C-alpha positions as a Python dict, from the first residue, in 0.01 Angstrom:
ca = {
    (1, 'M'): (0, 0, 0),
    (2, 'L'): (337, 173, 36),
    (3, 'P'): (328, 316, -317),
    (4, 'E'): (-20, 460, -240),
    (5, 'I'): (115, 624, 78),
    (6, 'S'): (409, 762, -117),
    (7, 'R'): (179, 904, -385),
    (8, 'S'): (-42, 1059, -117),
    (9, 'M'): (257, 1217, 57),
    (10, 'L'): (389, 1347, -276),
    (11, 'K'): (47, 1493, -359),
    (12, 'N'): (24, 1663, -20),
    (13, 'A'): (378, 1796, -53),
    (14, 'L'): (296, 1942, -397),
    (15, 'V'): (-22, 2105, -263),
    (16, 'L'): (166, 2251, 32),
    (17, 'G'): (444, 2371, -196),
    (18, 'L'): (202, 2543, -433),
    (19, 'F'): (21, 2697, -138),
    (20, 'A'): (351, 2826, 4),
    (21, 'I'): (451, 2973, -333),
    (22, 'G'): (114, 3144, -365),
    (23, 'T'): (132, 3279, -11),
    (24, 'V'): (484, 3413, -54),
    (25, 'G'): (386, 3576, -382),
    (26, 'S'): (80, 3738, -227),
    (27, 'V'): (281, 3867, 70),
    (28, 'A'): (550, 4003, -162),
    (29, 'L'): (292, 4187, -373),
    (30, 'L'): (124, 4322, -59),
    (31, 'Q'): (456, 4440, 83),
    (32, 'Q'): (549, 4605, -245),
    (33, 'G'): (216, 4785, -262),
    (34, 'T'): (238, 4887, 104),
    (35, 'A'): (597, 5007, 63),
    (36, 'T'): (493, 5222, -233),
    (37, 'R'): (209, 5378, -34),
    (38, 'I'): (434, 5435, 267),
    (39, 'A'): (700, 5599, 50),
    (40, 'A'): (438, 5826, -108),
    (41, 'A'): (299, 5918, 235),
    (42, 'E'): (649, 5991, 368),
    (43, 'R'): (725, 6211, 67),
    (44, 'E'): (401, 6402, 117),
    (45, 'A'): (479, 6448, 487),
    (46, 'Q'): (826, 6574, 399),
    (47, 'V'): (684, 6822, 150),
    (48, 'R'): (439, 6953, 411),
    (49, 'A'): (712, 6986, 674),
    (50, 'L'): (944, 7170, 438),
    (51, 'A'): (665, 7396, 313),
    (52, 'E'): (584, 7502, 671),
    (53, 'I'): (932, 7649, 710),
    (54, 'L'): (947, 7870, 401),
    (55, 'P'): (678, 8134, 342),
    (56, 'A'): (455, 8101, 38),
    (57, 'G'): (596, 8274, -268),
    (58, 'S'): (958, 8253, -150),
    (59, 'Y'): (1034, 7963, -386),
    (60, 'D'): (889, 7799, -696),
    (61, 'N'): (1068, 7463, -721),
    (62, 'H'): (997, 7120, -575),
    (63, 'L'): (1220, 7110, -269),
    (64, 'L'): (1259, 6731, -263),
    (65, 'D'): (1395, 6745, -618),
    (66, 'N'): (1675, 6981, -515),
    (67, 'R'): (1866, 6793, -247),
    (68, 'I'): (2221, 6861, -138),
    (69, 'E'): (2403, 6579, 39),
    (70, 'L'): (2598, 6716, 334),
    (71, 'N'): (2864, 6559, 550),
    (72, 'A'): (2850, 6814, 830),
    (73, 'P'): (2941, 6708, 1184),
    (74, 'E'): (2896, 7076, 1277),
    (75, 'L'): (2522, 7023, 1236),
    (76, 'G'): (2523, 6733, 1480),
    (77, 'H'): (2528, 6447, 1231),
    (78, 'R'): (2749, 6140, 1222),
    (79, 'S'): (2646, 6046, 868),
    (80, 'P'): (2560, 6235, 547),
    (81, 'Q'): (2223, 6410, 549),
    (82, 'S'): (2008, 6585, 287),
    (83, 'A'): (1961, 6961, 278),
    (84, 'Y'): (1700, 7118, 49),
    (85, 'L'): (1766, 7413, -180),
    (86, 'A'): (1482, 7653, -254),
    (87, 'L'): (1484, 7836, -586),
    (88, 'K'): (1295, 8141, -707),
    (89, 'G'): (1322, 8209, -1077),
    (90, 'E'): (1608, 7954, -1091),
    (91, 'Q'): (1804, 8157, -834),
    (92, 'P'): (1874, 8024, -482),
    (93, 'S'): (1638, 8185, -233),
    (94, 'A'): (1679, 7970, 77),
    (95, 'L'): (1820, 7649, 217),
    (96, 'I'): (1669, 7405, 465),
    (97, 'L'): (1929, 7232, 680),
    (98, 'P'): (1881, 6917, 889),
    (99, 'V'): (2018, 6992, 1235),
    (100, 'T'): (2052, 6781, 1548),
    (101, 'A'): (2082, 6923, 1898),
    (102, 'P'): (2260, 6640, 2082),
    (103, 'D'): (2220, 6789, 2428),
    (104, 'G'): (1846, 6792, 2490),
    (105, 'Y'): (1721, 6697, 2836),
    (106, 'S'): (1617, 6349, 2721),
    (107, 'G'): (1846, 6304, 2423),
    (108, 'A'): (1890, 6435, 2071),
    (109, 'I'): (1645, 6685, 1923),
    (110, 'H'): (1613, 6669, 1544),
    (111, 'L'): (1532, 6993, 1363),
    (112, 'L'): (1486, 7149, 1022),
    (113, 'V'): (1632, 7499, 998),
    (114, 'G'): (1536, 7719, 703),
    (115, 'I'): (1771, 8004, 615),
    (116, 'F'): (1713, 8266, 348),
    (117, 'A'): (1995, 8334, 104),
    (118, 'D'): (2071, 8660, 286),
    (119, 'G'): (2132, 8476, 613),
    (120, 'R'): (1801, 8543, 789),
    (121, 'L'): (1614, 8255, 946),
    (122, 'A'): (1300, 8161, 758),
    (123, 'G'): (1182, 7917, 1021),
    (124, 'V'): (1263, 7626, 1247),
    (125, 'R'): (1063, 7307, 1301),
    (126, 'V'): (1117, 7014, 1534),
    (127, 'L'): (1110, 6677, 1359),
    (128, 'S'): (1147, 6450, 1660),
    (129, 'H'): (1250, 6456, 2026),
    (130, 'R'): (1200, 6278, 2358),
    (131, 'E'): (1164, 6579, 2583),
    (132, 'T'): (935, 6581, 2886),
    (133, 'P'): (564, 6619, 2798),
    (134, 'G'): (421, 6943, 2931),
    (135, 'L'): (766, 7097, 2974),
    (136, 'G'): (1030, 7042, 2706),
    (137, 'D'): (779, 6952, 2437),
    (138, 'K'): (689, 7321, 2405),
    (139, 'I'): (955, 7332, 2134),
    (140, 'E'): (684, 7180, 1912),
    (141, 'L'): (478, 7431, 1717),
    (142, 'A'): (167, 7230, 1805),
    (143, 'K'): (235, 7296, 2175),
    (144, 'S'): (349, 7659, 2169),
    (145, 'D'): (467, 7940, 1940),
    (146, 'W'): (812, 7945, 2097),
    (147, 'V'): (985, 7801, 1791),
    (148, 'R'): (854, 8091, 1582),
    (149, 'S'): (1073, 8328, 1784),
    (150, 'F'): (1362, 8235, 1553),
    (151, 'E'): (1196, 8375, 1241),
    (152, 'G'): (1380, 8674, 1098),
    (153, 'K'): (1679, 8631, 1328),
    (154, 'S'): (2037, 8616, 1195),
    (155, 'L'): (2393, 8606, 1320),
    (156, 'S'): (2389, 8982, 1369),
    (157, 'T'): (2035, 8997, 1507),
    (158, 'P'): (2036, 8956, 1805),
    (159, 'G'): (2417, 8936, 1795),
    (160, 'E'): (2659, 8688, 1949),
    (161, 'D'): (2564, 8747, 2312),
    (162, 'G'): (2193, 8735, 2236),
    (163, 'W'): (2205, 8378, 2108),
    (164, 'A'): (2116, 8222, 2441),
    (165, 'V'): (1814, 8182, 2666),
    (166, 'K'): (1731, 8466, 2902),
    (167, 'K'): (1858, 8268, 3201),
    (168, 'D'): (2199, 8279, 3030),
    (169, 'R'): (2156, 8653, 2954),
    (170, 'G'): (2040, 8593, 2600),
    (171, 'E'): (1723, 8698, 2418),
    (172, 'F'): (1528, 8373, 2391),
    (173, 'D'): (1269, 8263, 2643),
    (174, 'Q'): (1312, 7944, 2839),
    (175, 'F'): (1022, 7736, 2970),
    (176, 'A'): (912, 7730, 3332),
    (177, 'G'): (1079, 7425, 3482),
    (178, 'A'): (1266, 7343, 3161),
    (179, 'T'): (1574, 7536, 3055),
    (180, 'I'): (1792, 7261, 2911),
    (181, 'T'): (1563, 7192, 2614),
    (182, 'P'): (1533, 7547, 2474),
    (183, 'R'): (1900, 7607, 2552),
    (184, 'A'): (1993, 7309, 2333),
    (185, 'V'): (1769, 7423, 2047),
    (186, 'V'): (1897, 7782, 2055),
    (187, 'K'): (2256, 7655, 2048),
    (188, 'A'): (2182, 7423, 1754),
    (189, 'V'): (2005, 7691, 1549),
    (190, 'H'): (2288, 7936, 1615),
    (191, 'G'): (2532, 7669, 1499),
    (192, 'A'): (2332, 7621, 1180),
    (193, 'L'): (2355, 7994, 1104),
    (194, 'R'): (2731, 7983, 1156),
    (195, 'Y'): (2763, 7682, 928),
    (196, 'F'): (2554, 7852, 659),
    (197, 'D'): (2755, 8173, 684),
    (198, 'K'): (3084, 7984, 651),
    (199, 'H'): (2974, 7770, 355),
    (200, 'R'): (2715, 7999, 195),
    (201, 'A'): (2863, 8016, -155),
    (202, 'Q'): (2914, 7641, -174),
    (203, 'L'): (2569, 7560, -33),
    (204, 'L'): (2388, 7799, -268),
    (205, 'G'): (2605, 7720, -569),
    (206, 'L'): (2717, 8082, -607),
    (207, 'A'): (3015, 8210, -798),
    (208, 'E'): (3258, 8435, -610),
    (209, 'D'): (3117, 8751, -766),
    (210, 'E'): (2765, 8654, -650),
    (211, 'Q'): (2854, 8626, -282),
}
């Protein structure tokens, strides 16, 4: 009788083992397929976000294929981040910088800042934040047009003193009941322009006579 029990236990163990192997294999294939779809969706979302910043016709390359790895604490990052170089006719036309404003009302505000090769702002978009709904979240384009007020600005326009909210005697609007959030974004965007101006040749891959 004992040998029969042993054979039965061995048979059950083999069945369970095969079932486990099949299950693990199925889960692995499902995860691989899901990961591929997620990666494709993330890439598409990135492309859309980047394309919103630069006007149509200002570049003709695939932005995700022209990354520049930056180690730039000046932009609010503690680790290397990817910037994206826009080309027009194989010449640099703009750069999109990842920027973090660490001093939002409810924490860090993550931005993308697009700057034309001549130093003018192409556009700014908010990637993520935790600001107060109905107040600080007006930095989102979906909630208001405030973020579009940066377009066309530069270090010289409006000038050093103008790079602040109106409450601080600058040129940018603040929100009713929420000054800290727009103040943080204005400061971060201004910092991005300064960083670009200081490292322009290196960022755009220009020779000295092209500066």
